[in-house]
XYZ file of C-alpha atoms in Angstrom:
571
model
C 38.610 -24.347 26.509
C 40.724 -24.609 29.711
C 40.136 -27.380 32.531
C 38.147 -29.811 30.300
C 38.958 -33.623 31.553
C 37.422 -36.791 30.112
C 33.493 -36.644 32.017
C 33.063 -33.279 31.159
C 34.113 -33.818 28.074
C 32.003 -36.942 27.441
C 29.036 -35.315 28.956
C 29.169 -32.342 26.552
C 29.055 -34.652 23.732
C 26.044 -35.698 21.839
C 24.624 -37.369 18.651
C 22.634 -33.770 17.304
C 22.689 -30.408 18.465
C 19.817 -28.310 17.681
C 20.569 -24.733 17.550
C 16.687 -22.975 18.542
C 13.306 -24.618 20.159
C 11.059 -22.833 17.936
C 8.591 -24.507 14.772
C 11.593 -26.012 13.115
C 14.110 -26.796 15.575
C 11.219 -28.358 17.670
C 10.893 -30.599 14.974
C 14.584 -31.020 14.352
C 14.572 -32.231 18.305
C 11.607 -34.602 17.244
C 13.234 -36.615 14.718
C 16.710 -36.916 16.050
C 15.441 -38.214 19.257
C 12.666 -40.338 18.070
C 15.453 -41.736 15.491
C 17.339 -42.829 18.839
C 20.153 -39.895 18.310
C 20.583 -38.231 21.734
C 19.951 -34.523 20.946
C 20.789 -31.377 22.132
C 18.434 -28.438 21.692
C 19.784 -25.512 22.930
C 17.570 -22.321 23.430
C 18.798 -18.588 23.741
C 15.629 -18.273 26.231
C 14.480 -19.223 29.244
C 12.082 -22.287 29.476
C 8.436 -22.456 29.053
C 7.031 -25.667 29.964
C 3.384 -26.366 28.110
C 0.340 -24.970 30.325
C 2.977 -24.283 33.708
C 4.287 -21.480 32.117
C 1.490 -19.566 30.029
C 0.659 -17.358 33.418
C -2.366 -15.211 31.859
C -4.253 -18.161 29.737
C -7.254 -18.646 31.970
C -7.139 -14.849 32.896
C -10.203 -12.372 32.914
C -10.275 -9.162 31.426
C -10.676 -7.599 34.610
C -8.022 -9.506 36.143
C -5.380 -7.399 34.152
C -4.228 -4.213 35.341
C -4.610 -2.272 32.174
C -7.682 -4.424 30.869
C -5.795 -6.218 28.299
C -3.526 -2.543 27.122
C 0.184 -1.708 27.255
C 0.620 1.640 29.136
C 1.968 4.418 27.618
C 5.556 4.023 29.192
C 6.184 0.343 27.446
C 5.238 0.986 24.406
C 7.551 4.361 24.065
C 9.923 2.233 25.532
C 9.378 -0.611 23.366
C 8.729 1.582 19.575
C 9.541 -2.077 17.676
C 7.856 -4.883 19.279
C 4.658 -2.180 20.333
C 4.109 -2.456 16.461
C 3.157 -5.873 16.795
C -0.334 -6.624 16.808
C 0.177 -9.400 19.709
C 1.724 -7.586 22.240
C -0.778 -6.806 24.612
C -0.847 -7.401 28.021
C -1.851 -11.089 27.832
C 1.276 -12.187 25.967
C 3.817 -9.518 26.295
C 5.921 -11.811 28.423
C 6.565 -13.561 25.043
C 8.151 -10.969 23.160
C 11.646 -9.920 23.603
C 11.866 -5.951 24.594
C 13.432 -3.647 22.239
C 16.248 -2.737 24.861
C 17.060 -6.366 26.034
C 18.902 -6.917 22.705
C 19.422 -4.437 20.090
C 20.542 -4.448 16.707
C 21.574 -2.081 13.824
C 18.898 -0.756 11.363
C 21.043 0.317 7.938
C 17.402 0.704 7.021
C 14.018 0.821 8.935
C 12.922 -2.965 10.060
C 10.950 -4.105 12.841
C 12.342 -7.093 14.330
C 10.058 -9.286 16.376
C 11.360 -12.253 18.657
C 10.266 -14.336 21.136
C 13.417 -15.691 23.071
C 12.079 -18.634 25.243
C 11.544 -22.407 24.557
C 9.175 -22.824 22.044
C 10.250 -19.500 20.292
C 7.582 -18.044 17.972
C 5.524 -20.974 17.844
C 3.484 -19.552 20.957
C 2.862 -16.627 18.891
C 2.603 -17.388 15.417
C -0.790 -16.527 13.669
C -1.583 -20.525 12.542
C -1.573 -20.033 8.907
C -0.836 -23.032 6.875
C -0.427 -23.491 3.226
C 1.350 -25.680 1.117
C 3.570 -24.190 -1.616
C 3.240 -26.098 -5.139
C 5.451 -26.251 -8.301
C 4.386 -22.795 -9.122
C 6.098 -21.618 -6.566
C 9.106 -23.760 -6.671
C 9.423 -23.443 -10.239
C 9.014 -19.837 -9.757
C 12.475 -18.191 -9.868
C 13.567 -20.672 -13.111
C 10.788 -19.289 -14.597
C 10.620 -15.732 -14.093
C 14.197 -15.540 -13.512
C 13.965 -13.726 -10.188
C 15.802 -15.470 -7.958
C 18.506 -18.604 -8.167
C 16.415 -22.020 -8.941
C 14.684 -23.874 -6.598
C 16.956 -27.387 -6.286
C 13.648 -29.404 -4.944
C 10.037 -29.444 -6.698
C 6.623 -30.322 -5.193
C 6.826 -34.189 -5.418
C 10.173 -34.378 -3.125
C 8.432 -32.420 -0.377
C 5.162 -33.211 -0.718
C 5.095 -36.658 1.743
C 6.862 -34.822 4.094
C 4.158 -31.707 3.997
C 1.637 -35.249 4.605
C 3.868 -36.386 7.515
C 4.059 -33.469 9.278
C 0.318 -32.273 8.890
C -0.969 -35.762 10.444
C 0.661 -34.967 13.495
C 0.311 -31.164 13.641
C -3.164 -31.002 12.895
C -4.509 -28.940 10.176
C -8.012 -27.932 9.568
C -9.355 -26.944 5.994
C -10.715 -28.503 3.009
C -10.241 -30.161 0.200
C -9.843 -27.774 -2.877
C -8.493 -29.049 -5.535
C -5.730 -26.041 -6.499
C -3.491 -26.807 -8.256
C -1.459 -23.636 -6.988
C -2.609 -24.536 -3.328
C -1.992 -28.175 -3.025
C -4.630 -29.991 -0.725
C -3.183 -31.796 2.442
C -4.131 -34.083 4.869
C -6.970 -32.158 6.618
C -9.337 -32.359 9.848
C -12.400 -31.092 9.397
C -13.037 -27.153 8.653
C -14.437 -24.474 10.729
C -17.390 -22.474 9.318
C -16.971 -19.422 7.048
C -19.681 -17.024 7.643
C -22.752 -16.113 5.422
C -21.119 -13.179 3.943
C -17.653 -14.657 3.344
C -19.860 -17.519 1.416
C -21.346 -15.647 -0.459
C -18.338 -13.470 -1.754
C -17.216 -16.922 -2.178
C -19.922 -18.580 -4.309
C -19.884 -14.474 -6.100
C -15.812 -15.074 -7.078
C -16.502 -18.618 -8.032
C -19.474 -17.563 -10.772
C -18.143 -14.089 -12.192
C -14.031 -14.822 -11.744
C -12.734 -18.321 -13.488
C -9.049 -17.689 -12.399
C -10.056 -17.159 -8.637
C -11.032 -18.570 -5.423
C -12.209 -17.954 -2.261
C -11.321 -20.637 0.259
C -11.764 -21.469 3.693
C -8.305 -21.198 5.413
C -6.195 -23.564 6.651
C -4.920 -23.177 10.226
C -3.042 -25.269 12.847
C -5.940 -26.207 14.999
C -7.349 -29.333 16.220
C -10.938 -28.922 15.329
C -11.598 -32.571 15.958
C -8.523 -34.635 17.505
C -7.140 -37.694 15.953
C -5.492 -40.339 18.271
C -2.021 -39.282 17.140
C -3.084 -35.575 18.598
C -4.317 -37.163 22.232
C -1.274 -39.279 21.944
C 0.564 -35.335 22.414
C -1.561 -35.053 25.211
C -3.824 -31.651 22.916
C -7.329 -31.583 23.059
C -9.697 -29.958 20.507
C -9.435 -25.947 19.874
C -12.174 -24.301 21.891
C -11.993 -21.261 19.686
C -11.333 -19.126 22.449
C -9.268 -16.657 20.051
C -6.779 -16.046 23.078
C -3.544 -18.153 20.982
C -1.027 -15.613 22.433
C -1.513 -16.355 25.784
C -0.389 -20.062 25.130
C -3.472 -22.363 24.954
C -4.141 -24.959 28.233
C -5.666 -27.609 25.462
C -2.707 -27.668 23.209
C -5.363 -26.564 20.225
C -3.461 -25.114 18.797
C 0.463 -26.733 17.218
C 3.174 -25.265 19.434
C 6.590 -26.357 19.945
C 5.992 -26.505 23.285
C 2.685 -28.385 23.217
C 3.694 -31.062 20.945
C 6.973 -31.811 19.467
C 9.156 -30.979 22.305
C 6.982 -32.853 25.137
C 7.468 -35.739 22.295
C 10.952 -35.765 22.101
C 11.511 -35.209 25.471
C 9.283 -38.747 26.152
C 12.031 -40.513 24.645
C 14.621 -40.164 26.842
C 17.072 -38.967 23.808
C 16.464 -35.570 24.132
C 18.333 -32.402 26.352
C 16.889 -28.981 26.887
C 19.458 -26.393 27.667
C 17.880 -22.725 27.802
C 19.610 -19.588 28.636
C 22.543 -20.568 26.045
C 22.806 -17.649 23.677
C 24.845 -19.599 20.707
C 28.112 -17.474 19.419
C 29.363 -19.827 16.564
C 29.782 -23.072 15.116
C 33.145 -24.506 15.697
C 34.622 -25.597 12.694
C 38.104 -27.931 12.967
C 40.290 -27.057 10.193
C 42.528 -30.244 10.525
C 39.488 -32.458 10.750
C 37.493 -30.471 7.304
C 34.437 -30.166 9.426
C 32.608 -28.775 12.184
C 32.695 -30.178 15.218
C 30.435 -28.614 17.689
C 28.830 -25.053 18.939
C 30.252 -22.374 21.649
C 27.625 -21.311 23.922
C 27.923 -18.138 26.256
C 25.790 -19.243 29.245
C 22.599 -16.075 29.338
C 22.866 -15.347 32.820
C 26.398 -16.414 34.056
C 28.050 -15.530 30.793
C 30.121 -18.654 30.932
C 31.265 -19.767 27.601
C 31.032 -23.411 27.342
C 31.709 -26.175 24.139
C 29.260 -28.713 22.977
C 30.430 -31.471 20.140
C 28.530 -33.464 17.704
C 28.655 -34.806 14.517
C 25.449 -32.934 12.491
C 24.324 -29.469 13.793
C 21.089 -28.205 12.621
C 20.854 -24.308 12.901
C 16.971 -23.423 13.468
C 17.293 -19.966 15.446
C 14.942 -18.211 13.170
C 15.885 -16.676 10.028
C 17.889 -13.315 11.124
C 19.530 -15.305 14.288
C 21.030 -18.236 11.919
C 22.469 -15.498 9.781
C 23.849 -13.996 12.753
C 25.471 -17.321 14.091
C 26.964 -18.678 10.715
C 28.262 -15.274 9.987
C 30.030 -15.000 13.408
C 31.524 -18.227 12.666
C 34.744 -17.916 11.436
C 37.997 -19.663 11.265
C 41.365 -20.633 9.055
C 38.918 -22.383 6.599
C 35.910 -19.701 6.548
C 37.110 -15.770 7.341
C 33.934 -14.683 5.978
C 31.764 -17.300 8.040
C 31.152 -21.105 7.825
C 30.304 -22.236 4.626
C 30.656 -18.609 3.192
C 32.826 -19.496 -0.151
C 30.587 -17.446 -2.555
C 30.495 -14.178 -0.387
C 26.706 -14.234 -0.430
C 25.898 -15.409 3.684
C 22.982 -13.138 4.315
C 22.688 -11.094 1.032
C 18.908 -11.968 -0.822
C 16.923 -11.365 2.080
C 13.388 -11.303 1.750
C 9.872 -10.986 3.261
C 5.826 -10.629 2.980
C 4.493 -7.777 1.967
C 2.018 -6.713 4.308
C 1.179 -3.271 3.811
C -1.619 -3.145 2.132
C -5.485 -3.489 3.759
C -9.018 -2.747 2.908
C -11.948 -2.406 4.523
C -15.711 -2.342 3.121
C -19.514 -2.773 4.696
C -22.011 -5.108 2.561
C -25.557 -4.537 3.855
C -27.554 -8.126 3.103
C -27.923 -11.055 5.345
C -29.622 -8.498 8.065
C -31.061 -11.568 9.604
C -28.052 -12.845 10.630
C -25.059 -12.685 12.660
C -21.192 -14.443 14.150
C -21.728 -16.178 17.166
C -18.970 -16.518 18.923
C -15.081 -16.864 18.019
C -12.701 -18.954 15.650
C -8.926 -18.458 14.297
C -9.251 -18.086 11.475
C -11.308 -16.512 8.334
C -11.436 -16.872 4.442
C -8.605 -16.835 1.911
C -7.930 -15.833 -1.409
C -5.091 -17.851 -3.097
C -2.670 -16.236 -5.604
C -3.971 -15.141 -9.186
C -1.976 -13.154 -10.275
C 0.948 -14.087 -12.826
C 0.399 -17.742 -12.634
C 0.472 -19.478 -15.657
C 1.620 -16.003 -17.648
C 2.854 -12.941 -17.160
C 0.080 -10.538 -17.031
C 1.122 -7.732 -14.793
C 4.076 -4.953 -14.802
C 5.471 -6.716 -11.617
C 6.788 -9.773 -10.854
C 5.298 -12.509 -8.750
C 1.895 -11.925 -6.973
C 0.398 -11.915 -3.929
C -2.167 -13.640 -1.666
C -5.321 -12.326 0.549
C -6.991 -13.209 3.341
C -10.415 -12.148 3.672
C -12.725 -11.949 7.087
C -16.033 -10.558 7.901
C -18.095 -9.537 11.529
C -21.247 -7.859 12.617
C -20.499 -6.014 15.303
C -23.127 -5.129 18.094
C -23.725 -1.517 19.153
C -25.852 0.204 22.330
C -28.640 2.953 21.652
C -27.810 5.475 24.353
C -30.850 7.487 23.577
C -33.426 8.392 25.997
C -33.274 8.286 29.725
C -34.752 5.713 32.341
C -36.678 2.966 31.563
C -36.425 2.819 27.773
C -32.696 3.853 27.957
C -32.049 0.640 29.943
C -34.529 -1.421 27.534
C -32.235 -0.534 24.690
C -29.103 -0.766 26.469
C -30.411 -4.412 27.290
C -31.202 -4.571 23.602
C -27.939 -3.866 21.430
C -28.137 -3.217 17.869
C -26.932 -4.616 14.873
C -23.884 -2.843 12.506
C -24.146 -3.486 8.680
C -21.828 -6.216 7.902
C -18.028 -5.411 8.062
C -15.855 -7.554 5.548
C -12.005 -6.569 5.422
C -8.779 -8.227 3.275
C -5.347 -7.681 3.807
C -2.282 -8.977 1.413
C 0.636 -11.003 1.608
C 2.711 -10.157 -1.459
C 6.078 -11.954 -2.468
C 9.286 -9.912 -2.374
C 11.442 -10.609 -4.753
C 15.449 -11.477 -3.036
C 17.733 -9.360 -4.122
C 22.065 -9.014 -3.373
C 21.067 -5.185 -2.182
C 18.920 -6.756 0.243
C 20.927 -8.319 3.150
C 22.063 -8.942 7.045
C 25.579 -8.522 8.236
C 27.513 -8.221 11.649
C 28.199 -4.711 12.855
C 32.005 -4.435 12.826
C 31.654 -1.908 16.279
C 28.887 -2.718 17.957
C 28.804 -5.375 20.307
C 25.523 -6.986 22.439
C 26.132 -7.886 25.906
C 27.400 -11.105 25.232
C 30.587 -10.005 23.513
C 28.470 -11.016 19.745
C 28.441 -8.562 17.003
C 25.135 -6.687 16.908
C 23.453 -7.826 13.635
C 23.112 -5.232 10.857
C 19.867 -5.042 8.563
C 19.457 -3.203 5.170
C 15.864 -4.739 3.657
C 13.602 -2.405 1.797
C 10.987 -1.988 -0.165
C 11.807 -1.881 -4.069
C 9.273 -0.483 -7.656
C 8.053 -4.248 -7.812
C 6.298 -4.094 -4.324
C 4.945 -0.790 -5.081
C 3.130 -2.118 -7.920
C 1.609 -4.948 -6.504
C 0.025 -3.102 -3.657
C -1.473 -0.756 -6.183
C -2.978 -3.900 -8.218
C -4.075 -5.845 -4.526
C -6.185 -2.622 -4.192
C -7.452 -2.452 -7.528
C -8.422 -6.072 -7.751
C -9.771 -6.274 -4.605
C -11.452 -2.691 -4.841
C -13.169 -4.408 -8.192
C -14.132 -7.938 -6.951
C -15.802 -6.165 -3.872
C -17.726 -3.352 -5.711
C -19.375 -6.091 -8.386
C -20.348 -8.698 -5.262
C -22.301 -5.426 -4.265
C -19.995 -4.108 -1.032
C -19.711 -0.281 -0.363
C -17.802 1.888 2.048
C -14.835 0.591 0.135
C -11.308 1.880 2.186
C -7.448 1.007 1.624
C -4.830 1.657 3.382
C -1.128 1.396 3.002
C 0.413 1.026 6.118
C 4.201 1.640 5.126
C 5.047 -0.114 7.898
C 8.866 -1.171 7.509
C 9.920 -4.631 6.916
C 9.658 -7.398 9.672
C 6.169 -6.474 10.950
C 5.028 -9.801 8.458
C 7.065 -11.662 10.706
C 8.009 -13.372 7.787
C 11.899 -13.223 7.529
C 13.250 -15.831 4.864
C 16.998 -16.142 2.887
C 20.431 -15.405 3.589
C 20.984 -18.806 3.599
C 19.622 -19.779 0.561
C 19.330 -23.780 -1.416
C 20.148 -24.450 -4.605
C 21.961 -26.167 -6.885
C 25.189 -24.108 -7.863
C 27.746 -23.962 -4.937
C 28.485 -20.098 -6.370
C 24.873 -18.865 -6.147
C 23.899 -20.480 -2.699
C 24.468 -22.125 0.359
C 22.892 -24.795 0.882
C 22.177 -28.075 -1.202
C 19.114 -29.807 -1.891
C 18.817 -31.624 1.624
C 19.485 -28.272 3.231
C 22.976 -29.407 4.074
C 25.838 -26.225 3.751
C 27.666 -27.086 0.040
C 30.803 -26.334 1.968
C 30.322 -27.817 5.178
C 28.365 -30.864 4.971
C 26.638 -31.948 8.349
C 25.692 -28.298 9.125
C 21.983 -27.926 8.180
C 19.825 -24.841 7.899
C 15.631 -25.636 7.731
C 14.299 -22.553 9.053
C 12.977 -19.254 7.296
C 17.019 -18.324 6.179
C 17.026 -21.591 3.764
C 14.863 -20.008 1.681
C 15.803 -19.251 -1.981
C 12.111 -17.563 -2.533
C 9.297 -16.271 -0.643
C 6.189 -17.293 -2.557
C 2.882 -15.775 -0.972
C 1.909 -18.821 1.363
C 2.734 -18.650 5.398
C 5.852 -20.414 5.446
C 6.306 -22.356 8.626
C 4.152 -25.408 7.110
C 7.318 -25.192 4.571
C 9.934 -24.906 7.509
C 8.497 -27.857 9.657
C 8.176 -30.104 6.143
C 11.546 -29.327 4.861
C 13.004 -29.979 8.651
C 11.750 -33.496 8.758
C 13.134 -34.739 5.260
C 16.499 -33.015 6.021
C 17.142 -34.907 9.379
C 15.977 -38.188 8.106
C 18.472 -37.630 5.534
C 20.935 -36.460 7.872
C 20.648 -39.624 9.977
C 20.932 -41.866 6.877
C 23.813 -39.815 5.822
C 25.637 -40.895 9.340
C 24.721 -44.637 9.029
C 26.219 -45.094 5.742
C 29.257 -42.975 7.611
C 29.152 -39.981 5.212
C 28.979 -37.405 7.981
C 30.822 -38.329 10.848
């Protein structure tokens, strides 16, 4: 880089960078800086300070123009992110547009962002499950995927540490397959989801129905006040950003954190092109930023780089960085940088009515439902598809006018509103299986506007998903009819890939240098203090909402990391 002298040098220098702001690379920031390592985050974005910048949180429904709807021009402007079931007037100033920065679809895949500080973790749904040695065992097993090179009992104290100061609510359940964690207290299921509960618990011995748990402060510990959060007022408006911190957000808790102790720098607007990589030195050395706005391109140095910029975005960055050493892109030996790319399979829903409990009703709101754990192909194979899936599982009684009649008792009964039957629906989450055909590459022509290849995606369905969503609806179709539920729908939305918001792999751990990337401390076999913890480090998808995963796996990497550069192994 031309005109660099000594200062500028000195202050471009650091202990960590942190490549993305979002669930993982907020906790990245966390550790390094709480470790005493000054830390750079850097953050494609723009900021978004907690409760400053969440402009529609407190908002009325008549307050918005539309009444809470996208008009007609946005979302034919905006095919891709319209899909998503968040973007609504309330929190479309989260979501990146579809024109602001495209990419290639080989095949059909809907690609939801949110570019700002904080990332997804303003938007994500809350979900949080543990995975178990089922899962991680998984791919040895069944022989689906490369073998996991960690089992339950290395991550599980760092799932502990990092639920104690998230904040999860649930209960105690004693899964095996859904490991308990270190819980506040649940929210309450209603009467029907308790009794299809108590109904799958008597008639179904390989089954649950569980309460599920979610990222929400239902009753504040000190270490939660500490973060400055209150408790979750079950206002069900997460997108907008929530003024209590109730909810776990990057930008509510672990960034504020790290940024209290004095260690850490925030640099939006720096849209990452690669990860310099010194071929006299046998290591990488730092990151080139391209300055958002300005288009500047500026160096940063330090001696571990953690790459958390969301799965597809990491793929992007380590396979646009290339030198002598890596022609192919850092760390890149075995050819297979962004090939077994996988997902959730959301597609499938139901819907059904169940007509007891006519003396009650849902008062008021809460985020989140029931859940149904995976049973399917656990401790045998039982099915003509790999793998399995998971379910959540909700029910409301909606409230309905009687317009008949005219004045007086027309406004008695308008006063008055009826009761629906009870509505119950289920959706799936079904594990993909990664596969070489599967995968993310840079366009060789096309170019975004800050001189990076456009990233390419070719992820599809495959026979294996197919027959899962015909056994979620037959299973589900059964369990509902015998706990006495009728108006019984499904419905396969063949929506493409990437609606689940689930992207994981590219970048996948294991053991054997030739069949992955990364090692068992998420570390690059080939380029040892580059670390990947978000979604792309995954080898497997399992059927659990991963970012519990992301933010455990991210705090036992950098306190290896930073033990690693003590003892002067990564320098």
């Amino acid at each position: 880089m031309a005109n660099i002298n000594g200062d500028s040098l000195k202050d471009r220098t650091f202990d960590a960078i942190v490549i993305g702001s979002g669930i993982s690379g907020g906790w990245a920031a966390k550790e390094f800086t709480e470790k005493g390592l000054k830390t750079l985050v850097l953050e494609r974005g723009r900021d978004v300070k907690h409760i400053k910048d969440y402009p529609t949180t407190n908002m009325y429904p008549w307050e918005f123009e539309h009444r809470g709807q996208m008009p007609l021009e946005v979302t034919k402007a905006n095919p891709v992110v319209s899909r998503c079931y968040a973007f609504n007037e309330d929190a479309a100033h989260f979501f990146v547009k579809d024109n602001e920065h495209p990419y290639v679809q080989e095949k059909p895949f809907d690609w939801i962002r949110g570019y700002q500080v904080g990332g997804k973790s303003l938007l994500w749904a809350r979900q949080t499950q543990r995975w178990s040695d089922f899962d991680f065992e998984g791919p040895a097993r069944d022989g689906f995927a490369v073998d996991w090179p960690i089992r339950y009992k290395d991550i599980a104290p760092w799932y502990s540490y990092v639920e104690k100061f998230v904040g999860i609510s649930g209960n105690k359940d004693g899964l095996p397959h859904l490991p308990d964690g270190e819980f506040l207290p649940p929210m309450e299921l209603t009467c029907v989801e308790n009794y299809f509960k108590d109904f799958v618990a008597k008639n179904y011995k390989d089954r649950q129905v569980i309460y599920a748990r979610c990222a929400h402060l239902s009753q504040p510990e000190p270490i939660h006040l500490q973060q400055g959060r209150g408790q979750c007022m079950k206002r069900d408006l997460c997108q907008r950003g929530c003024p209590f911190g109730g909810y776990f957000s990057s930008n509510s808790s672990t960034i504020p954190w790290a940024m209290k102790t004095g260690n850490l720098t925030l640099r939006p607007f720096s849209v990452v092109h690669s990860i310099i990589y010194d071929d006299k030195k046998g290591k990488a050395t730092g990151v080139k930023v391209i300055d958002t706005n300005s288009k500047e391109e500026i160096e940063f140095y330090a001696p571990v780089i953690f790459v958390n910029a969301a799965a597809l975005n990491t793929n992007l960055i380590l396979l646009n960085s290339i030198s002598h050493r890596f022609p192919n892109g850092i760390g890149n030996d075995n050819g297979l940088l962004g090939k077994y790319f996988a997902f959730h399979n959301y597609r499938a829903s139901m819907s059904a009515e169940y007509d007891g409990f006519k003396d009650s009703t849902s008062d008021g709101r809460r985020p989140t439902s029931a859940y149904i754990p995976r049973f399917r192909n656990l401790h045998k194979q039982e099915t003509d598809f790999l793998r399995g899936y998971a379910a959540g599982m909700y029910s409301t009684r909606a409230e309905y006018p009687n317009t008949q009649g005219t004045g007086k008792t027309l406004k008695d009964q308008l006063l008055h509103q009826q009761l629906s039957p009870w509505f119950a629906g289920s959706h799936m989450m079904g594990e993909t299986i990664p596969k070489e055909s599967n995968y993310v590459a840079l366009d060789k022509s096309k170019k975004d506007e800050w001189g990076i290849p456009q990233l390419k995606l070719s992820v599809d369905y495959d026979d294996n998903d197919e027959k899962m969503i015909k056994d979620f609806f037959e299973q589900m179709t059964e369990m509902y009819t015998k706990a006495g539920f009728t108006n019984i729908k499904t419905r396969d939305s063949k929506q493409a890939p990437g609606l689940d918001i689930h992207e994981m792999g590219g970048v996948r751990m294991g053991n054997d240098p030739k069949t992955s990337l990364l090692n068992k401390w998420n570390q690059l076999h080939a380029s040892k203090n580059v670390f990947v913890t978000d979604g792309a480090c995954m080898t497997s998808t399992s059927t659990q909402n991963p970012s519990l995963t992301y933010m455990a796996l991210t705090a036992r990497a950098v306190d290896f990391a930073v033990r690693e550069m003590k003892k002067g192994e990564i320098a």
